[in-house]
CSV table of C-alpha atoms and ligand atoms in Angstrom, one decimal:
chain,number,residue,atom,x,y,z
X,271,UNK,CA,70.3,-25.8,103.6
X,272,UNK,CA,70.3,-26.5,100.0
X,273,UNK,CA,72.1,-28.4,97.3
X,274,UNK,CA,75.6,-26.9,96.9
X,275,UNK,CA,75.5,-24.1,94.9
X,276,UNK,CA,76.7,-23.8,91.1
X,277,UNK,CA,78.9,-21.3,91.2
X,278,UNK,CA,80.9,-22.9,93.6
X,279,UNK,CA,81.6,-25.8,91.3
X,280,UNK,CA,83.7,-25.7,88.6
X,281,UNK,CA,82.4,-24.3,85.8
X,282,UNK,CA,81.7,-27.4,83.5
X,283,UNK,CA,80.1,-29.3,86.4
X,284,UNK,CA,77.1,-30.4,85.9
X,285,UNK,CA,74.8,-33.1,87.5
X,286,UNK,CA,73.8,-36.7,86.0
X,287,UNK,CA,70.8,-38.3,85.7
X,288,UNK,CA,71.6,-40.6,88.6
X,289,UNK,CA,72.8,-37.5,90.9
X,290,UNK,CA,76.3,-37.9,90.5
X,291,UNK,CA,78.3,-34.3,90.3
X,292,UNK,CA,80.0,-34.3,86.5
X,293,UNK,CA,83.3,-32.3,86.1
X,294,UNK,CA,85.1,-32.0,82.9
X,295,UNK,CA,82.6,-34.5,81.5
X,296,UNK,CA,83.6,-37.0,83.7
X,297,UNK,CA,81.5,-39.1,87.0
X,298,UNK,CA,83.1,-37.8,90.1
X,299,UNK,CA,82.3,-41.0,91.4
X,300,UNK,CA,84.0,-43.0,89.0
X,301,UNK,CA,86.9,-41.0,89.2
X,302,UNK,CA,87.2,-42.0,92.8
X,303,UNK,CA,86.7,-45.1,91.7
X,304,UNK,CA,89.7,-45.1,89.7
X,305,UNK,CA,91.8,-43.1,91.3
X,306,UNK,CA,90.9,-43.5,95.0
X,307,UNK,CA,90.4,-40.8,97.4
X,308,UNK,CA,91.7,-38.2,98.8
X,309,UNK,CA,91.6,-37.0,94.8
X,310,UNK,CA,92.2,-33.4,93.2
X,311,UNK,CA,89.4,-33.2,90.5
X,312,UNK,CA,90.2,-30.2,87.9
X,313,UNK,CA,88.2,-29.2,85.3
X,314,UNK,CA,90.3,-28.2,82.6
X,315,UNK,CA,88.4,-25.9,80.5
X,316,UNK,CA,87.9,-23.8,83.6
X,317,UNK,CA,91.5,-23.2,84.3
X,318,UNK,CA,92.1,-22.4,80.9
X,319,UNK,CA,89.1,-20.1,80.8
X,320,UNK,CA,90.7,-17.8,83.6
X,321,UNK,CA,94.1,-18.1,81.9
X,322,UNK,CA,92.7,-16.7,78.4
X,323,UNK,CA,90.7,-14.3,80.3
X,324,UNK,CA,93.4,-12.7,82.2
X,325,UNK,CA,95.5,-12.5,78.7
X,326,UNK,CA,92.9,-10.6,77.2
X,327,UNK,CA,92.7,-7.5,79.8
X,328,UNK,CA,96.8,-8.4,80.4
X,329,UNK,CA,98.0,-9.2,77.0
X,330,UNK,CA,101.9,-11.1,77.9
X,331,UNK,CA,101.8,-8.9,81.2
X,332,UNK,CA,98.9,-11.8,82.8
X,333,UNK,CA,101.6,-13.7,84.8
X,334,UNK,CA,100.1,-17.0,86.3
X,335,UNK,CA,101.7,-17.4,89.9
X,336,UNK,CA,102.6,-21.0,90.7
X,337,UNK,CA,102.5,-21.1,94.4
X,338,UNK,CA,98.8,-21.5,94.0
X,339,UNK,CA,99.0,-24.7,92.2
X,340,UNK,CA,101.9,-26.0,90.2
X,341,UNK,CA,102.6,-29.4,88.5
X,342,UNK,CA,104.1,-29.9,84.9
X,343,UNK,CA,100.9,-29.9,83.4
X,344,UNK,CA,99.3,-26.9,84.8
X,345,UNK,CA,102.6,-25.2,84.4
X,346,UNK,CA,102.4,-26.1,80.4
X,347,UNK,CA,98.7,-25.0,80.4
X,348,UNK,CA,99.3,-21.7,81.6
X,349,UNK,CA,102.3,-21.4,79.3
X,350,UNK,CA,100.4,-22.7,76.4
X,351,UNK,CA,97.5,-19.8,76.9
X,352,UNK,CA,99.3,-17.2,76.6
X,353,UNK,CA,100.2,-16.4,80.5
X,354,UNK,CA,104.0,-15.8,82.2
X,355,UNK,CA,104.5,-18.0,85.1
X,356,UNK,CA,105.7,-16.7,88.4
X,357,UNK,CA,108.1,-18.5,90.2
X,358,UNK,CA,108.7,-17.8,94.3
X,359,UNK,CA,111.5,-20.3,94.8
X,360,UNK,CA,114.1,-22.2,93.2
X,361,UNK,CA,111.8,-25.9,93.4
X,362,UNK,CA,109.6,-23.5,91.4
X,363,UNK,CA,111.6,-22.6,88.9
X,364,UNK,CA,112.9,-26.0,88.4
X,365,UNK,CA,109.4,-27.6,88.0
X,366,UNK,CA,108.3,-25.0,85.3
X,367,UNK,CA,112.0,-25.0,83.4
X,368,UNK,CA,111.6,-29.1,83.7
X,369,UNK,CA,108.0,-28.4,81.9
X,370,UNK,CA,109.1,-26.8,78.7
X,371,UNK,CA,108.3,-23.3,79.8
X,372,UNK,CA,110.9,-21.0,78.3
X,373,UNK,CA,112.9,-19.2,80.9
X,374,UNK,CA,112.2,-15.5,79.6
X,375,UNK,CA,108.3,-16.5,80.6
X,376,UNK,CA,109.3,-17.0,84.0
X,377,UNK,CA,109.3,-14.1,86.8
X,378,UNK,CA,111.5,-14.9,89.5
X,379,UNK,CA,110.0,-13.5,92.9
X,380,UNK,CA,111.0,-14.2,96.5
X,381,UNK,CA,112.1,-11.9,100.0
X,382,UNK,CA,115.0,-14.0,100.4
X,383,UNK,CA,116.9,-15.7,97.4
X,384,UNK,CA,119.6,-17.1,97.8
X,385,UNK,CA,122.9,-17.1,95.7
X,386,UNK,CA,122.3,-20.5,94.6
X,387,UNK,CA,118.6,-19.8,93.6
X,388,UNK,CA,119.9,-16.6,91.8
X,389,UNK,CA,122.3,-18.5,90.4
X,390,UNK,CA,120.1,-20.9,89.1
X,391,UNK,CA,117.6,-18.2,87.4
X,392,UNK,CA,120.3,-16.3,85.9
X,393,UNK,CA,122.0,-19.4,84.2
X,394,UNK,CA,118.7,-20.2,82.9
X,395,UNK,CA,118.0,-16.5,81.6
X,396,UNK,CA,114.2,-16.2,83.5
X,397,UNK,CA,112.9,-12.9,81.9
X,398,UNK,CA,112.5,-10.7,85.1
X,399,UNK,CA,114.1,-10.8,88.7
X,400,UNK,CA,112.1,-9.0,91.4
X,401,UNK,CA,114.5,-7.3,93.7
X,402,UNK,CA,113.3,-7.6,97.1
X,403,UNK,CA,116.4,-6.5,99.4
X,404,UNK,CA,119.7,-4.9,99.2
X,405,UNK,CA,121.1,-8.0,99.7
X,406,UNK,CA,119.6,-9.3,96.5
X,407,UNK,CA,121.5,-6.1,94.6
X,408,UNK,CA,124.9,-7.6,96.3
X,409,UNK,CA,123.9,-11.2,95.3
X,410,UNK,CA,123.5,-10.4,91.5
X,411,UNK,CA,125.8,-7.9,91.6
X,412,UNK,CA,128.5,-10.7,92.3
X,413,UNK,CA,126.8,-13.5,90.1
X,414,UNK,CA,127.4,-11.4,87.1
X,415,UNK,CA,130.9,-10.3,88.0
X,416,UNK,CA,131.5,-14.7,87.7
X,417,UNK,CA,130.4,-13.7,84.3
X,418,UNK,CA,126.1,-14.8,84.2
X,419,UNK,CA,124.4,-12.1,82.4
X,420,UNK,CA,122.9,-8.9,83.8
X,421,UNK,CA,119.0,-9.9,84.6
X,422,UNK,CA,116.0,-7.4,83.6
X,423,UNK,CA,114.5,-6.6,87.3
X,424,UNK,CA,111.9,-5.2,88.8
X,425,UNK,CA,111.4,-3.5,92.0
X,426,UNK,CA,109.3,-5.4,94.7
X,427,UNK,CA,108.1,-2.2,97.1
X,428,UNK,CA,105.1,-1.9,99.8
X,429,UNK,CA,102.9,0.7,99.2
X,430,UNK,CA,101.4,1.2,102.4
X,431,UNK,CA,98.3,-0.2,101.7
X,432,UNK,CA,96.1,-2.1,104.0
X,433,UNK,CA,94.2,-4.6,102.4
X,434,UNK,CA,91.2,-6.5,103.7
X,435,UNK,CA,92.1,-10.1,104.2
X,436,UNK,CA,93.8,-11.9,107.1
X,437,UNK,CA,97.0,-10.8,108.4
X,438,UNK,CA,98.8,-13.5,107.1
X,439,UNK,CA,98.3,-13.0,103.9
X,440,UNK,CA,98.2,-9.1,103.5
X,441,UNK,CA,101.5,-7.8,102.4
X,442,UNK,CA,100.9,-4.2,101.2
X,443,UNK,CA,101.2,-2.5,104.8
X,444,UNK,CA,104.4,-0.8,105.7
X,445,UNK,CA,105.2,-3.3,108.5
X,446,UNK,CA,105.9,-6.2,105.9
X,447,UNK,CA,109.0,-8.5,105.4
X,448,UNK,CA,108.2,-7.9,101.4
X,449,UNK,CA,110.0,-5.4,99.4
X,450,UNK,CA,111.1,-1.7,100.3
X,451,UNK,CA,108.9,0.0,102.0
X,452,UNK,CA,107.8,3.7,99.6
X,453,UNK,CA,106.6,5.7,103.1
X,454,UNK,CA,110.4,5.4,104.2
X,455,UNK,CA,112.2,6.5,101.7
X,456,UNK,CA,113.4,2.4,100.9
X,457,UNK,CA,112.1,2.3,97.8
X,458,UNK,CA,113.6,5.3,96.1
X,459,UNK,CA,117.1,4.5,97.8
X,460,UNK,CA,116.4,0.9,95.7
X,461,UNK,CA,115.6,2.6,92.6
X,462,UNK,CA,119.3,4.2,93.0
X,463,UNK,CA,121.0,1.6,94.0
X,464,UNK,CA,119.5,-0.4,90.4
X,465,UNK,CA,120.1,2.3,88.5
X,466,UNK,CA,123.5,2.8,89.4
X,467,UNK,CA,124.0,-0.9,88.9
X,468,UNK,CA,125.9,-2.3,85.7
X,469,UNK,CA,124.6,-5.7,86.6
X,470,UNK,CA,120.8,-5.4,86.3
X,471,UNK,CA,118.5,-3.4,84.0
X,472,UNK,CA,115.6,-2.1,85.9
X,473,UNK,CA,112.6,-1.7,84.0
X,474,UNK,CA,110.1,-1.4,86.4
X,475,UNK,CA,108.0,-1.7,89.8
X,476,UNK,CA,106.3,-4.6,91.6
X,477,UNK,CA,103.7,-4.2,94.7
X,478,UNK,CA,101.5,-7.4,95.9
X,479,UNK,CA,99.3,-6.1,98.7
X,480,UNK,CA,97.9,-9.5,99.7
X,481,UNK,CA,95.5,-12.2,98.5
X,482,UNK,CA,91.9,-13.8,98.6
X,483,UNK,CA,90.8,-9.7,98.3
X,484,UNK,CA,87.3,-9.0,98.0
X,485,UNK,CA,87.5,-5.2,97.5
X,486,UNK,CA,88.5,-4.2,94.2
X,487,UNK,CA,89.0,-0.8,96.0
X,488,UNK,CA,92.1,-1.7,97.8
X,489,UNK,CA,93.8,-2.3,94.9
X,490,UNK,CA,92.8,0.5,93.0
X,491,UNK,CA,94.2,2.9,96.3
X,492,UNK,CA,97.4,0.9,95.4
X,493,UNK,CA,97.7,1.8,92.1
X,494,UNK,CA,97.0,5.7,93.1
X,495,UNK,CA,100.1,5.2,95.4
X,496,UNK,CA,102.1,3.3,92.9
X,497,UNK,CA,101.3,5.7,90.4
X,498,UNK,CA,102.9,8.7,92.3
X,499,UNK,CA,106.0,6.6,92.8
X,500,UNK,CA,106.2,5.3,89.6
X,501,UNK,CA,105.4,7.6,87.0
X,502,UNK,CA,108.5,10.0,88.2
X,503,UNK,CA,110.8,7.1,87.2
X,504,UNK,CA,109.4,6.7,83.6
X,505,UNK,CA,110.3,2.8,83.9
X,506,UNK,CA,108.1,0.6,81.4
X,507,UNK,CA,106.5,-1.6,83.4
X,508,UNK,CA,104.4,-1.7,86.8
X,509,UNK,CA,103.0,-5.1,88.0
X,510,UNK,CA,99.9,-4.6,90.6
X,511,UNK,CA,100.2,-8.2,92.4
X,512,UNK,CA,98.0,-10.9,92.7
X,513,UNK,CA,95.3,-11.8,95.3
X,514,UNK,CA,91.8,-11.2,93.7
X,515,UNK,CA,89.7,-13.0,95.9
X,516,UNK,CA,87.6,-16.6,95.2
X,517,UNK,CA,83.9,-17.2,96.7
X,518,UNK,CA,84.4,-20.2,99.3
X,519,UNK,CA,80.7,-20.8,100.9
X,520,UNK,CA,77.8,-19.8,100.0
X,521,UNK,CA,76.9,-15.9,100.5
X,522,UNK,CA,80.6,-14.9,99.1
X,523,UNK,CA,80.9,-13.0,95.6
X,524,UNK,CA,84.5,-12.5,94.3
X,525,UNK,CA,84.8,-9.7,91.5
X,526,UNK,CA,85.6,-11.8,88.2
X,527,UNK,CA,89.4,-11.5,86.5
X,528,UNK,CA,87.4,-9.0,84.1
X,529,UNK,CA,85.9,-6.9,86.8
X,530,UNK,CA,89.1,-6.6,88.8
X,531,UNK,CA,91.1,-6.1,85.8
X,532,UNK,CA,88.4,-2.9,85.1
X,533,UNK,CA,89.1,-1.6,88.0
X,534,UNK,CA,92.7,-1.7,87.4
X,535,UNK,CA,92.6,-0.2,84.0
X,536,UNK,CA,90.6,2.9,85.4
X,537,UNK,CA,92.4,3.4,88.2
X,538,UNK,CA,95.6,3.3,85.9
X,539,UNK,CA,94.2,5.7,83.8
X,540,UNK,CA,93.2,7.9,86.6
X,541,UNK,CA,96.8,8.2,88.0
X,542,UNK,CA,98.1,8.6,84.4
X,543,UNK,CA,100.4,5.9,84.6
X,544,UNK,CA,101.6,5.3,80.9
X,545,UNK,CA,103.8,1.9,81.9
X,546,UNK,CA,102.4,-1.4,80.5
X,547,UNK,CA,100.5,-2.9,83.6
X,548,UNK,CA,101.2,-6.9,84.4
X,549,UNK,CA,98.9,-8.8,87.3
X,550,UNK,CA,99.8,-11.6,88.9
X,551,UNK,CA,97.0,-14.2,90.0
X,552,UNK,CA,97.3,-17.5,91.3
X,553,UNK,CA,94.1,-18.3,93.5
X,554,UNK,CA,91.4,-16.6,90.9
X,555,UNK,CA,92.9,-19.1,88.4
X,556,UNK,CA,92.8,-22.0,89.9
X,557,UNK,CA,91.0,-22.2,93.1
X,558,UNK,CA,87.2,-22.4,91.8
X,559,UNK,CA,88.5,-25.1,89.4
X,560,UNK,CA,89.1,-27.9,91.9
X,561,UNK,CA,87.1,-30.4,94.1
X,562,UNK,CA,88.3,-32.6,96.7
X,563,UNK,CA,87.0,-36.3,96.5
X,564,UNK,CA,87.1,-38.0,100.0
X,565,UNK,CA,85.4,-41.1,101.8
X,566,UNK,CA,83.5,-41.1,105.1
X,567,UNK,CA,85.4,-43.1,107.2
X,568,UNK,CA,83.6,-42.5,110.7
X,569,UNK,CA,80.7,-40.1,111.9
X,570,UNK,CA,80.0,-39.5,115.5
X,571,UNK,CA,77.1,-38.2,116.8
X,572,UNK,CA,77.5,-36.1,119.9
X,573,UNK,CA,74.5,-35.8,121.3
X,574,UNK,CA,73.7,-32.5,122.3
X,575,UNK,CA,77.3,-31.6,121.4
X,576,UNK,CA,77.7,-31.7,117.4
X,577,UNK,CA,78.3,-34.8,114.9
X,578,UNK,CA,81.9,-35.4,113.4
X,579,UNK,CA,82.1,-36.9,109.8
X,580,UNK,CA,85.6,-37.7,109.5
X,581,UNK,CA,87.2,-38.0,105.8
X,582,UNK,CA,90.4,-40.3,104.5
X,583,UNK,CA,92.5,-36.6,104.4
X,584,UNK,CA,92.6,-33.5,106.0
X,585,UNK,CA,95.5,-30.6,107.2
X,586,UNK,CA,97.9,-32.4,104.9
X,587,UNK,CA,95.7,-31.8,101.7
X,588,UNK,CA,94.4,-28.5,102.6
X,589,UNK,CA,96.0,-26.9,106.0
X,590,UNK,CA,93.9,-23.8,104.7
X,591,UNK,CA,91.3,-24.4,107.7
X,592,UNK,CA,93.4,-24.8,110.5
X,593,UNK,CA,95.8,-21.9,109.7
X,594,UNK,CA,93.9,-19.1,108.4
X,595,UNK,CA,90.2,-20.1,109.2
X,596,UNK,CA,89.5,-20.6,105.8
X,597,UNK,CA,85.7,-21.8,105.3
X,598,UNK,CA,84.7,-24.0,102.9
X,599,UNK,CA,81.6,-26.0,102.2
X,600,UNK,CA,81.1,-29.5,101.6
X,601,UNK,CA,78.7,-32.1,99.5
X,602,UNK,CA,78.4,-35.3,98.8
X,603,UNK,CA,79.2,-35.5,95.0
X,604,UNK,CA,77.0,-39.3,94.3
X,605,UNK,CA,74.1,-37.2,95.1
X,606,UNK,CA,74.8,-33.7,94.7
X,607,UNK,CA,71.4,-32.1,94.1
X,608,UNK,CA,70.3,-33.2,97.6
X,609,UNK,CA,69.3,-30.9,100.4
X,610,UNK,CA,71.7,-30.6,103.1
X,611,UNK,CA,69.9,-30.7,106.8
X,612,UNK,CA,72.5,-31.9,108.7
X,613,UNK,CA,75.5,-29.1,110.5
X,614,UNK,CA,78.6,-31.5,110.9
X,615,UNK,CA,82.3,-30.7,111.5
X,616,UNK,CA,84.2,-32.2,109.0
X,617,UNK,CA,87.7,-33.2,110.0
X,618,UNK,CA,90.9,-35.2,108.7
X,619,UNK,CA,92.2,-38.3,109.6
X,620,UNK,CA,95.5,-36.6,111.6
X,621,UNK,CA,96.4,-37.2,115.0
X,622,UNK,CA,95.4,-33.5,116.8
X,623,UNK,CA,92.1,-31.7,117.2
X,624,UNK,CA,93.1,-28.9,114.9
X,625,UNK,CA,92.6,-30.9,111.6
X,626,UNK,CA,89.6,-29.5,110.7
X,627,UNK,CA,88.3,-29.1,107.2
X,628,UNK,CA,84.6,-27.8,107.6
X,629,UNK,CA,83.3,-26.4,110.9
X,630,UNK,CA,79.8,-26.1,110.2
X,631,UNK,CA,79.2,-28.2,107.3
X,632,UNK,CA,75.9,-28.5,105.9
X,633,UNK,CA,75.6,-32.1,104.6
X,634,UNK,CA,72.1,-34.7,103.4
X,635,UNK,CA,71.3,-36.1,107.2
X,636,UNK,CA,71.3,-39.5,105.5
X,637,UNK,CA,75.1,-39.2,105.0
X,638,UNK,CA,76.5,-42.7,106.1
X,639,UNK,CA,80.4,-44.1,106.5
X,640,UNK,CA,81.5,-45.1,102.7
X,641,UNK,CA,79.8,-42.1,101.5
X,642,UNK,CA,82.3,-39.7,98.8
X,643,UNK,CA,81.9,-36.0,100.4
X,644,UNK,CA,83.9,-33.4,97.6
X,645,UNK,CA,84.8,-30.0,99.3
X,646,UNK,CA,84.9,-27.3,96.5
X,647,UNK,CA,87.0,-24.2,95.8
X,648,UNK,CA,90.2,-26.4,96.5
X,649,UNK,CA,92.0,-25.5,93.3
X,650,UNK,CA,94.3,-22.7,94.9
X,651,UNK,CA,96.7,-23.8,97.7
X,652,UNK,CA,95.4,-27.0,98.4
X,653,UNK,CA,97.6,-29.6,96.9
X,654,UNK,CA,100.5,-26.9,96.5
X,655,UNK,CA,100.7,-26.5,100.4
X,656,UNK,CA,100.1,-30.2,101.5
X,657,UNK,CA,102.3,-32.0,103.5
X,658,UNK,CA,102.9,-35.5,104.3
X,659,UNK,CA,101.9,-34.9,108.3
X,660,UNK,CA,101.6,-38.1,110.3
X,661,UNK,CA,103.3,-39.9,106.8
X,662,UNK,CA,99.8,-39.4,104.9
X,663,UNK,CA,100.1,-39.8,101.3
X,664,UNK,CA,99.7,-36.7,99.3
X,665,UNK,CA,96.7,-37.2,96.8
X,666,UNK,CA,96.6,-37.7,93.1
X,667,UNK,CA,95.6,-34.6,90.9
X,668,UNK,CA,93.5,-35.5,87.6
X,669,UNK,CA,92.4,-32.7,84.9
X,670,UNK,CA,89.2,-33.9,83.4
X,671,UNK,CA,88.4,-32.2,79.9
X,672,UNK,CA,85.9,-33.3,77.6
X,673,UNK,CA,85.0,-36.5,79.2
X,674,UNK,CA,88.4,-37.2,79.3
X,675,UNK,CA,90.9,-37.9,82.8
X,676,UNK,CA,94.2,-37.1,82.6
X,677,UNK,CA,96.2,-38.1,85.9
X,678,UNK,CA,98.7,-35.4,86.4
X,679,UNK,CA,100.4,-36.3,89.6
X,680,UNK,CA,100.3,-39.7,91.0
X,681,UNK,CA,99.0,-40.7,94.1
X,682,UNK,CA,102.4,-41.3,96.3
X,683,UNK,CA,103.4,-44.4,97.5
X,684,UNK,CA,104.9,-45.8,101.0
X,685,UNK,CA,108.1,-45.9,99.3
X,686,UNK,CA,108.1,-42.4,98.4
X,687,UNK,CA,108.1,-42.2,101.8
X,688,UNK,CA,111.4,-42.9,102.2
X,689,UNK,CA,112.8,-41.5,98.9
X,690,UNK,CA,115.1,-39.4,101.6
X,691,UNK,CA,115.5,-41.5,104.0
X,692,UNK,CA,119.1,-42.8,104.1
X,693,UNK,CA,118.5,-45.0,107.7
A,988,LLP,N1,102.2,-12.4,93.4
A,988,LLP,C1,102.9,-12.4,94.6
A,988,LLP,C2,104.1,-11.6,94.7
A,988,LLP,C3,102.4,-13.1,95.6
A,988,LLP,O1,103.1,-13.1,96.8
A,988,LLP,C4,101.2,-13.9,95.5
A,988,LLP,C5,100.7,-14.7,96.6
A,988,LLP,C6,100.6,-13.8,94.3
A,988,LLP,C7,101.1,-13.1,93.2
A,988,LLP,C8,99.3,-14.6,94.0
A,988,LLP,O2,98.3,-14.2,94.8
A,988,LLP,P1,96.8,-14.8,94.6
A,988,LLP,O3,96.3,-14.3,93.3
A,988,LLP,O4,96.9,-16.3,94.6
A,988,LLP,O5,96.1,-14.2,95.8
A,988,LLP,N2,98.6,-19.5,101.2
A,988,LLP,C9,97.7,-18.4,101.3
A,988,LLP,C10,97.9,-17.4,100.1
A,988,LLP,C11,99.3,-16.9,100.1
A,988,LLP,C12,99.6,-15.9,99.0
A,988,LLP,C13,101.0,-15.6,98.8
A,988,LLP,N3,101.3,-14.8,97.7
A,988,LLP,C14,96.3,-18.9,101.2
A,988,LLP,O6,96.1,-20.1,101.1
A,988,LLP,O7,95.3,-18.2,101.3
């Protein structure tokens, strides 16, 4: 196999005279260095690139969606470019609010807020609530009869459409725990029910049919659909969802935001929709933009069976492997041109044979313990659905710009630990 390909780097990466991957002008090996390892690399200019390129098909309608990765800073950077931020709970809410972003920038989404969470939107005055249940109608209906002001909401519904991904993370089929469903009559009863409703203004329609799409097709069959509901109820605004798909390993191709957002336009165009049209991405922002730094710590060799390179994290920086699949590819960034011979498994440091990270990796043969080994594409639900399994620290994030590292999030400690501990 060969070096790791370029495009699955971020897109400043480059690599240095003596081998070493460069990201954001700055050594990947002397970032782990000074950081340690397990670390997030970003590269800064390549988050902000996809954040200006998604505001200039999207205008203010490009809404950056925060599950995919979401500290302060990244939160702010979104913000500063031009994007909305979406928010799916209320820990989401309070990181972006406790950044700066204004609350009428924030989209509050979610199939099952609570009051308190409602609560905690509406006091803050977050731009746009998307319904999901009839419950939610009660739930606001009874916040603003305490006196909170009527929110602007949108309509989550399902549009019946079956998008190509895994089954976790396809939501646009009728059997779905998101939104109300159009092919049973759910979604107009909603639309009633809102615009009956002194306590909310709906101006418009959501649908997310799932994420890490390849085919810009699906969603443009989701907008036909959409467009038939939609365009009866003259409402201003129609947001299509995330989930544009990222290249992982080597063979993928992902349509760019520009390409997908194309495809949008036309198929917009086609239905006649006349609303202004909002997206939604999280993984297309952010995923391509990280790497994961790690150290070998042991490598077995099986004979006849396979050889294990085990690395200082694993499920509880990137679960992605274990509960979707998810392939990735790996490198050793200190010499990141070289040829990789060797098939290895790549796998954590947790206590159960599940915690993979790479089952076939393709590595140099002369990879030895102490080595660094970087898996790419780990911008996008990574560090945002970590976990501190068997009491593993979660990993430092640093955004490298310019030859510059900013740390972002801190390595934790053994104290944070037991932050919530009360013995
Ligand atoms: N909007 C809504 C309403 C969503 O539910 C999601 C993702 C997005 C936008 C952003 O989708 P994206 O552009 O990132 O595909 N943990 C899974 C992905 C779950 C996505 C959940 N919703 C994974 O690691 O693949």
């Amino acid at each position: 196999m060969s070096a790791i390909p370029s495009y699955l780097l971020p897109d400043t990466s480059s690599v240095g005279p003596d081998g070493h991957l460069i990201v954001g002008g700055c050594d990947t090996v002397a970032l782990a260095a000074e950081f340690g390892t397990p670390l997030f690399v970003y590269d800064e200019e390549h988050l902000r690139a996809r954040c200006r390129e998604a505001v200039a098909a999207f205008g203010s309608y490009a809404t950056y969606a925060t599950k995919a990765f979401l500290c302060t800073a990244m939160a702010r950077l979104a913000y500063e470019e031009g994007m909305a931020l979406d928010v799916a709970t209320g820990g989401e809410l309070h990181i972006c609010l406790s950044a700066g972003v204004p609350a009428d920038r924030l989209v509050f989404h979610g199939n099952n807020k609570s009051s308190a969470e409602l609560r905690q939107a509406l006091t803050a005055g977050v731009g746009r609530i998307m319904v999901d249940s009839f419950e939610e109608f009660d739930r606001i209906e009874n916040l603003v009869a305490e006196g909170l002001n009527p929110p602007s909401v949108l309509l989550r519904v399902t549009p019946g459409v079956e998008a190509h991904t895994h089954e976790y993370i396809a939501t646009g089929q009728d059997d779905s725990k998101f939104g109300f469903t159009v092919s049973t009559g759910l979604a107009h009863q909603a639309v009633e029910r809102a615009e009956k409703s002194d306590s909310m203004n709906l101006i418009g329609i959501h649908a997310h049919i799932g994420s890490q799409v390849f085919r810009a097709e699906s969603f443009a069959q989701a907008v036909k659909v959409l467009g038939e509901f939609t365009s009866p109820l003259g409402l201003r605004e129609l947001v299509v969802g995330g989930g544009l798909g990222v290249a992982y390993v080597e063979g993928e191709h992902a349509p760019t935001i520009t390409e997908w957002a194309n495809v949008l336009h036309n198929a917009v165009d086609e239905a006649g929709i006349t609303a202004s049209i909002g997206i939604e991405p999280g993984r297309s922002i952010t995923g391509a933009a990280a790497v994961t730094v790690y150290t070998v710590g042991t490598i077995k060799h099986l004979e006849g069976i396979r050889t294990y390179v085990a690395v200082d994290g694993g499920m509880s920086d990137n679960p992605r492997p274990v509960l979707y699949g998810s392939g990735y590819e790996a490198f050793l960034p200190a010499r990141a041109s070289a040829e990789r011979d060797l098939t290895a498994r790549i796998v954590g440091k947790h206590c159960e044979s599940g915690d993979l990270l790479v089952r076939e990796a393709s590595l140099p043969s002369d990879v030895a313990v102490g080595d660094l080994l970087a898996t790419p594409v780990t911008g996008a639900y990574g560090h945002s659905m970590g976990s501190n399994y068997n009491k593993v620290l979660r990993p430092p994030v640093v955004f490298c710009r310019d030859g510059d590292a900013r740390l972002v999030v801190r390595r934790e400690t053994y104290d944070d630990l037991l932050g919530t501990d009360l013995g």
